[in-house]
């Protein structure tokens, strides 16, 4: 990974300059470190950035990370290189979404952290209202969630909650869906990072973080979430290389905490994961991994349909399973 030097030198000068804090010379650690990680969104990025810079709560740092964009994102970021609240990081090559997000998390330099998409934007009081929860409700709260407005519907994008409340991991997983705004105490994240071998499944990390959290939900929108077409860095498609799926499901077996959480709270999702793991690892000839998923499934009271599917995956030859999935355009064989 290489970082373009014309951004880095200015970055260091701006962020790590000595500041006077309560009469002494010290490096300032902002209350909030906010991340915007971007790829080819030069058209929407300025609105996202300005929405952070215009916050009424001022004790924050904004970290902008350009993951090797091929449009004019670099030109957009140059506008902010000398901004005292902004740290700009330019990656010369795209390093992928999961690795890129881990790189972003490594840059956190604040008591709290949060992030938004490069085409989303915050209400100007988002930070202020989130931090007010600590002062007015409970100083021991270490994770804050709030709702957002969807650009597709004009309504709340986060579903399942109807009032401000403490939010357990179980409630979040069982009862909510959609997209929310959030700030989290950095100490909860610690050294935990995304498993880069997993295909776009950040929940393996977030479930680990929020299982340790005393989390509070604010029942009002503090962000606008853009869920129009083209939201993801590279639009997700149904077809995927078999090797990539195999790598992902092999890596998932090591995510014991995640598997336990979905087994306890959303058993249907757990069983589907196990069946897919069985399927893809059988196709790859990974007998040990196949048996691991089979054992996980059979120990979790599978239903009749799931047992039939299990038997089909177990009995049918790999060649037949492969042709079947290819006919559905579900996998791509190189």
Coordinates of C-alpha atoms in Angstrom, one line a residue:
X1 CA 0.0 0.0 0.0
X2 CA 1.4 3.4 -0.9
X3 CA 0.2 6.8 0.2
X4 CA 0.6 9.8 -2.0
X5 CA 3.2 12.1 -0.4
X6 CA 1.7 15.5 -1.3
X7 CA -1.2 14.7 0.9
X8 CA 0.7 13.0 3.7
X9 CA 3.1 15.8 4.5
X10 CA 0.3 18.3 4.8
X11 CA -1.7 15.8 6.8
X12 CA 1.0 15.5 9.4
X13 CA 1.5 19.2 9.6
X14 CA -2.2 19.9 10.1
X15 CA -3.2 17.2 12.5
X16 CA -0.3 16.7 14.8
X17 CA 0.6 20.3 15.4
X18 CA 1.0 21.2 19.1
X19 CA -2.0 22.9 20.6
X20 CA -2.5 24.6 23.9
X21 CA -4.9 22.5 26.1
X22 CA -5.8 23.9 29.5
X23 CA -2.6 25.9 29.6
X24 CA -0.2 23.2 28.6
X25 CA 1.3 22.1 25.3
X26 CA -0.1 18.8 24.1
X27 CA -1.3 16.9 21.1
X28 CA -5.0 17.4 20.9
X29 CA -7.1 14.3 20.9
X30 CA -10.5 15.3 19.5
X31 CA -13.7 14.2 21.2
X32 CA -15.0 12.7 17.9
X33 CA -12.9 11.3 15.0
X34 CA -15.2 11.0 12.0
X35 CA -14.4 9.0 8.9
X36 CA -15.4 9.3 5.2
X37 CA -13.9 6.6 3.1
X38 CA -14.5 7.3 -0.6
X39 CA -14.1 5.8 -4.0
X40 CA -15.1 7.5 -7.3
X41 CA -17.7 9.8 -5.7
X42 CA -16.4 13.2 -6.6
X43 CA -19.9 14.4 -7.3
X44 CA -21.4 13.6 -3.9
X45 CA -18.3 13.8 -1.7
X46 CA -18.3 17.6 -1.1
X47 CA -21.8 17.5 0.4
X48 CA -20.8 14.7 2.8
X49 CA -17.7 16.6 3.8
X50 CA -19.4 19.9 4.3
X51 CA -22.1 18.3 6.4
X52 CA -19.4 17.2 8.8
X53 CA -17.5 20.5 8.8
X54 CA -20.7 22.5 9.5
X55 CA -21.5 20.6 12.7
X56 CA -22.5 22.8 15.6
X57 CA -20.4 20.5 17.9
X58 CA -16.8 21.6 17.1
X59 CA -14.5 19.2 18.9
X60 CA -14.0 16.8 16.1
X61 CA -11.5 15.7 13.4
X62 CA -12.6 14.6 9.9
X63 CA -10.4 11.9 8.2
X64 CA -10.9 11.7 4.4
X65 CA -9.6 8.6 2.8
X66 CA -9.5 8.3 -1.0
X67 CA -9.3 4.6 -1.9
X68 CA -7.5 5.0 -5.3
X69 CA -10.4 6.8 -7.1
X70 CA -10.0 7.1 -10.8
X71 CA -12.3 10.1 -11.2
X72 CA -11.4 13.6 -9.9
X73 CA -11.8 12.8 -6.2
X74 CA -8.2 13.8 -5.7
X75 CA -9.0 17.3 -6.9
X76 CA -11.9 17.5 -4.6
X77 CA -9.8 16.5 -1.6
X78 CA -7.2 19.2 -2.4
X79 CA -9.7 21.8 -1.2
X80 CA -9.5 20.3 2.3
X81 CA -5.8 19.6 2.6
X82 CA -5.1 22.7 4.6
X83 CA -8.3 22.7 6.7
X84 CA -7.4 22.6 10.4
X85 CA -10.1 19.9 11.1
X86 CA -9.3 17.6 8.2
X87 CA -6.8 14.9 7.6
X88 CA -6.6 13.8 3.9
X89 CA -5.1 10.4 2.9
X90 CA -4.7 9.5 -0.7
X91 CA -4.2 5.8 -1.5
X92 CA -2.6 5.5 -5.0
X93 CA -4.3 2.2 -5.7
X94 CA -7.7 0.8 -4.7
X95 CA -7.1 -1.8 -1.9
X96 CA -10.6 -3.1 -1.8
X97 CA -13.5 -2.3 0.5
X98 CA -12.8 -4.5 3.5
X99 CA -9.0 -3.7 3.6
X100 CA -9.8 -0.1 2.9
X101 CA -12.2 0.1 5.8
X102 CA -9.6 -1.5 8.1
X103 CA -7.2 1.1 7.0
X104 CA -9.7 3.8 7.8
X105 CA -10.3 2.3 11.3
X106 CA -6.6 2.4 11.9
X107 CA -6.7 6.2 11.5
X108 CA -9.0 6.9 14.4
X109 CA -7.6 9.4 16.8
X110 CA -10.5 10.4 19.0
X111 CA -12.5 9.4 22.1
X112 CA -15.4 8.6 19.8
X113 CA -15.6 7.6 16.2
X114 CA -18.2 7.4 13.5
X115 CA -18.5 7.2 9.7
X116 CA -20.8 7.9 6.8
X117 CA -20.9 7.0 3.2
X118 CA -19.4 9.3 0.7
X119 CA -22.8 10.1 -0.7
X120 CA -24.6 10.5 2.6
X121 CA -24.7 13.7 4.8
X122 CA -25.3 14.7 8.4
X123 CA -27.8 17.1 9.9
X124 CA -25.7 20.0 11.4
X125 CA -26.7 19.1 15.0
X126 CA -25.9 15.4 14.7
X127 CA -22.8 15.4 16.8
X128 CA -24.3 17.8 19.3
X129 CA -27.5 15.8 19.9
X130 CA -25.5 12.5 20.1
X131 CA -23.1 13.9 22.7
X132 CA -26.0 15.4 24.7
X133 CA -27.2 11.9 25.5
X134 CA -24.0 11.4 27.6
X135 CA -24.7 14.6 29.6
X136 CA -28.5 14.3 30.0
X137 CA -29.2 10.6 30.1
X138 CA -26.3 8.4 31.2
X139 CA -22.6 9.2 31.3
X140 CA -21.9 5.4 31.0
X141 CA -23.4 5.2 27.5
X142 CA -20.6 4.3 25.1
X143 CA -22.4 3.8 21.8
X144 CA -25.1 6.0 20.3
X145 CA -27.4 5.3 17.4
X146 CA -29.9 7.5 15.7
X147 CA -32.2 7.2 12.7
X148 CA -31.7 8.6 9.2
X149 CA -33.9 9.7 6.3
X150 CA -33.8 7.6 3.1
X151 CA -33.5 9.5 -0.2
X152 CA -35.5 6.8 -1.9
X153 CA -38.6 7.1 0.3
X154 CA -38.3 10.3 2.2
X155 CA -39.0 8.3 5.3
X156 CA -36.9 6.9 8.1
X157 CA -34.3 4.4 6.8
X158 CA -33.9 2.6 10.1
X159 CA -36.9 0.4 10.9
X160 CA -38.2 -1.5 13.9
X161 CA -37.8 1.1 16.7
X162 CA -40.5 3.5 17.7
X163 CA -39.0 5.5 20.6
X164 CA -35.7 6.6 22.1
X165 CA -34.4 3.7 24.3
X166 CA -31.4 1.7 25.4
X167 CA -30.5 -0.7 22.5
X168 CA -29.2 -4.2 23.3
X169 CA -27.4 -6.2 20.6
X170 CA -30.3 -8.7 20.7
X171 CA -32.9 -6.1 20.1
X172 CA -30.8 -4.5 17.3
X173 CA -30.4 -7.9 15.5
X174 CA -33.9 -9.2 16.0
X175 CA -36.0 -6.1 15.6
X176 CA -34.2 -3.6 13.4
X177 CA -33.4 -3.3 9.8
X178 CA -32.2 -0.6 7.4
X179 CA -29.6 2.1 8.0
X180 CA -28.8 4.2 11.1
X181 CA -26.3 6.9 12.1
X182 CA -24.0 6.1 15.0
X183 CA -21.1 7.2 17.2
X184 CA -19.1 4.7 19.3
X185 CA -16.5 4.9 22.0
X186 CA -13.1 4.1 20.4
X187 CA -12.1 1.9 23.3
X188 CA -14.9 -0.6 22.3
X189 CA -13.3 -1.1 19.0
X190 CA -9.8 -1.6 20.4
X191 CA -7.7 -3.7 18.0
X192 CA -10.6 -5.6 16.5
X193 CA -10.9 -5.2 12.7
X194 CA -12.9 -6.6 9.8
X195 CA -11.9 -10.0 8.5
X196 CA -10.7 -9.1 5.1
X197 CA -11.3 -12.6 3.7
X198 CA -15.1 -12.3 4.3
X199 CA -17.1 -11.0 1.4
X200 CA -18.6 -7.7 2.5
X201 CA -19.8 -8.9 5.9
X202 CA -18.9 -6.2 8.4
X203 CA -21.3 -7.6 11.0
X204 CA -18.7 -10.0 12.2
X205 CA -16.9 -6.9 13.6
X206 CA -19.8 -4.8 14.6
X207 CA -21.5 -7.5 16.6
X208 CA -18.3 -8.0 18.5
X209 CA -18.1 -4.3 19.2
X210 CA -21.7 -3.8 20.2
X211 CA -21.9 -6.9 22.4
X212 CA -19.6 -4.9 24.8
X213 CA -21.6 -1.6 24.5
X214 CA -24.1 0.2 26.6
X215 CA -25.9 1.6 23.6
X216 CA -28.6 4.2 23.3
X217 CA -30.9 4.9 20.4
X218 CA -32.2 8.4 19.6
X219 CA -35.6 8.2 17.7
X220 CA -35.0 11.0 15.3
X221 CA -33.0 11.3 12.0
X222 CA -29.6 12.8 12.3
X223 CA -28.4 11.8 8.8
X224 CA -29.6 11.5 5.3
X225 CA -28.9 8.1 3.8
X226 CA -28.6 7.8 0.0
X227 CA -29.9 4.4 -1.0
X228 CA -30.4 5.2 -4.7
X229 CA -28.8 2.9 -7.3
X230 CA -25.0 2.7 -7.3
X231 CA -24.7 2.9 -3.5
X232 CA -21.9 0.5 -3.0
X233 CA -18.3 1.0 -4.0
X234 CA -18.7 -1.7 -6.6
X235 CA -22.3 -2.6 -7.3
X236 CA -23.0 -6.0 -5.8
X237 CA -23.9 -8.6 -8.3
X238 CA -25.5 -12.0 -7.7
X239 CA -22.8 -13.8 -9.6
X240 CA -19.5 -14.3 -7.8
X241 CA -16.4 -16.3 -8.2
X242 CA -16.6 -19.7 -6.5
X243 CA -13.1 -19.3 -5.1
X244 CA -14.1 -16.0 -3.4
X245 CA -17.2 -17.6 -1.8
X246 CA -15.1 -20.6 -0.7
X247 CA -12.5 -18.2 0.9
X248 CA -15.3 -16.3 2.6
X249 CA -17.1 -19.3 4.1
X250 CA -13.8 -20.8 5.2
X251 CA -12.9 -17.6 7.0
X252 CA -16.4 -17.4 8.6
X253 CA -15.8 -20.6 10.5
X254 CA -13.2 -18.7 12.5
X255 CA -15.7 -16.0 13.5
X256 CA -16.9 -17.9 16.6
X257 CA -18.5 -14.9 18.2
X258 CA -20.5 -13.9 15.2
X259 CA -21.7 -17.5 14.6
X260 CA -22.8 -17.8 18.3
X261 CA -24.6 -14.4 18.1
X262 CA -26.7 -15.3 15.1
X263 CA -27.2 -18.8 16.4
X264 CA -28.7 -17.4 19.6
X265 CA -30.6 -14.4 18.2
X266 CA -31.5 -15.3 14.5
X267 CA -31.3 -19.1 14.1
X268 CA -32.9 -19.0 10.7
X269 CA -30.0 -16.9 9.4
X270 CA -27.5 -19.2 11.2
X271 CA -28.9 -22.3 9.5
X272 CA -28.9 -20.6 6.1
X273 CA -25.3 -19.7 6.6
X274 CA -24.4 -23.2 7.5
X275 CA -26.2 -24.6 4.4
X276 CA -24.3 -22.2 2.2
X277 CA -21.1 -23.0 3.9
X278 CA -21.7 -26.7 3.3
X279 CA -22.5 -26.1 -0.3
X280 CA -19.5 -24.0 -1.2
X281 CA -16.9 -25.9 0.8
X282 CA -18.2 -29.2 -0.7
X283 CA -17.8 -27.7 -4.2
X284 CA -14.2 -26.8 -3.3
X285 CA -13.5 -30.3 -2.0
X286 CA -12.9 -28.9 1.6
X287 CA -14.2 -31.9 3.5
X288 CA -13.2 -30.6 6.9
X289 CA -15.0 -27.3 6.4
X290 CA -18.0 -29.1 4.9
X291 CA -18.3 -31.3 8.0
X292 CA -17.8 -28.3 10.3
X293 CA -20.8 -26.5 8.8
X294 CA -22.8 -29.7 8.8
X295 CA -22.1 -30.3 12.5
X296 CA -23.0 -26.7 13.3
X297 CA -26.3 -27.1 11.5
X298 CA -27.3 -30.4 12.9
X299 CA -26.6 -29.2 16.4
X300 CA -29.1 -26.4 16.0
X301 CA -32.4 -28.2 15.4
X302 CA -32.8 -27.9 11.6
X303 CA -36.3 -28.0 10.2
X304 CA -37.6 -30.5 7.6
X305 CA -36.7 -28.4 4.6
X306 CA -33.3 -27.7 5.9
X307 CA -32.7 -31.4 6.5
X308 CA -33.7 -32.2 3.0
X309 CA -31.3 -29.5 1.7
X310 CA -28.6 -30.9 3.9
X311 CA -29.1 -34.4 2.5
X312 CA -29.1 -33.1 -1.1
X313 CA -25.8 -31.3 -0.6
X314 CA -24.4 -34.3 1.1
X315 CA -25.4 -36.9 -1.5
X316 CA -25.2 -35.1 -4.9
X317 CA -21.9 -35.1 -6.7
X318 CA -19.9 -31.9 -6.8
X319 CA -20.3 -31.8 -10.6
X320 CA -24.1 -31.8 -10.4
X321 CA -24.1 -29.1 -7.7
X322 CA -21.8 -27.0 -9.7
X323 CA -23.8 -27.2 -12.9
X324 CA -27.0 -26.4 -10.9
X325 CA -25.6 -23.2 -9.4
X326 CA -24.1 -22.1 -12.7
X327 CA -27.5 -22.6 -14.4
X328 CA -28.9 -20.1 -11.8
X329 CA -26.1 -17.7 -12.6
X330 CA -25.2 -17.9 -8.9
X331 CA -21.5 -18.6 -9.2
X332 CA -18.8 -18.0 -11.8
X333 CA -16.2 -20.6 -12.5
X334 CA -12.8 -19.4 -13.7

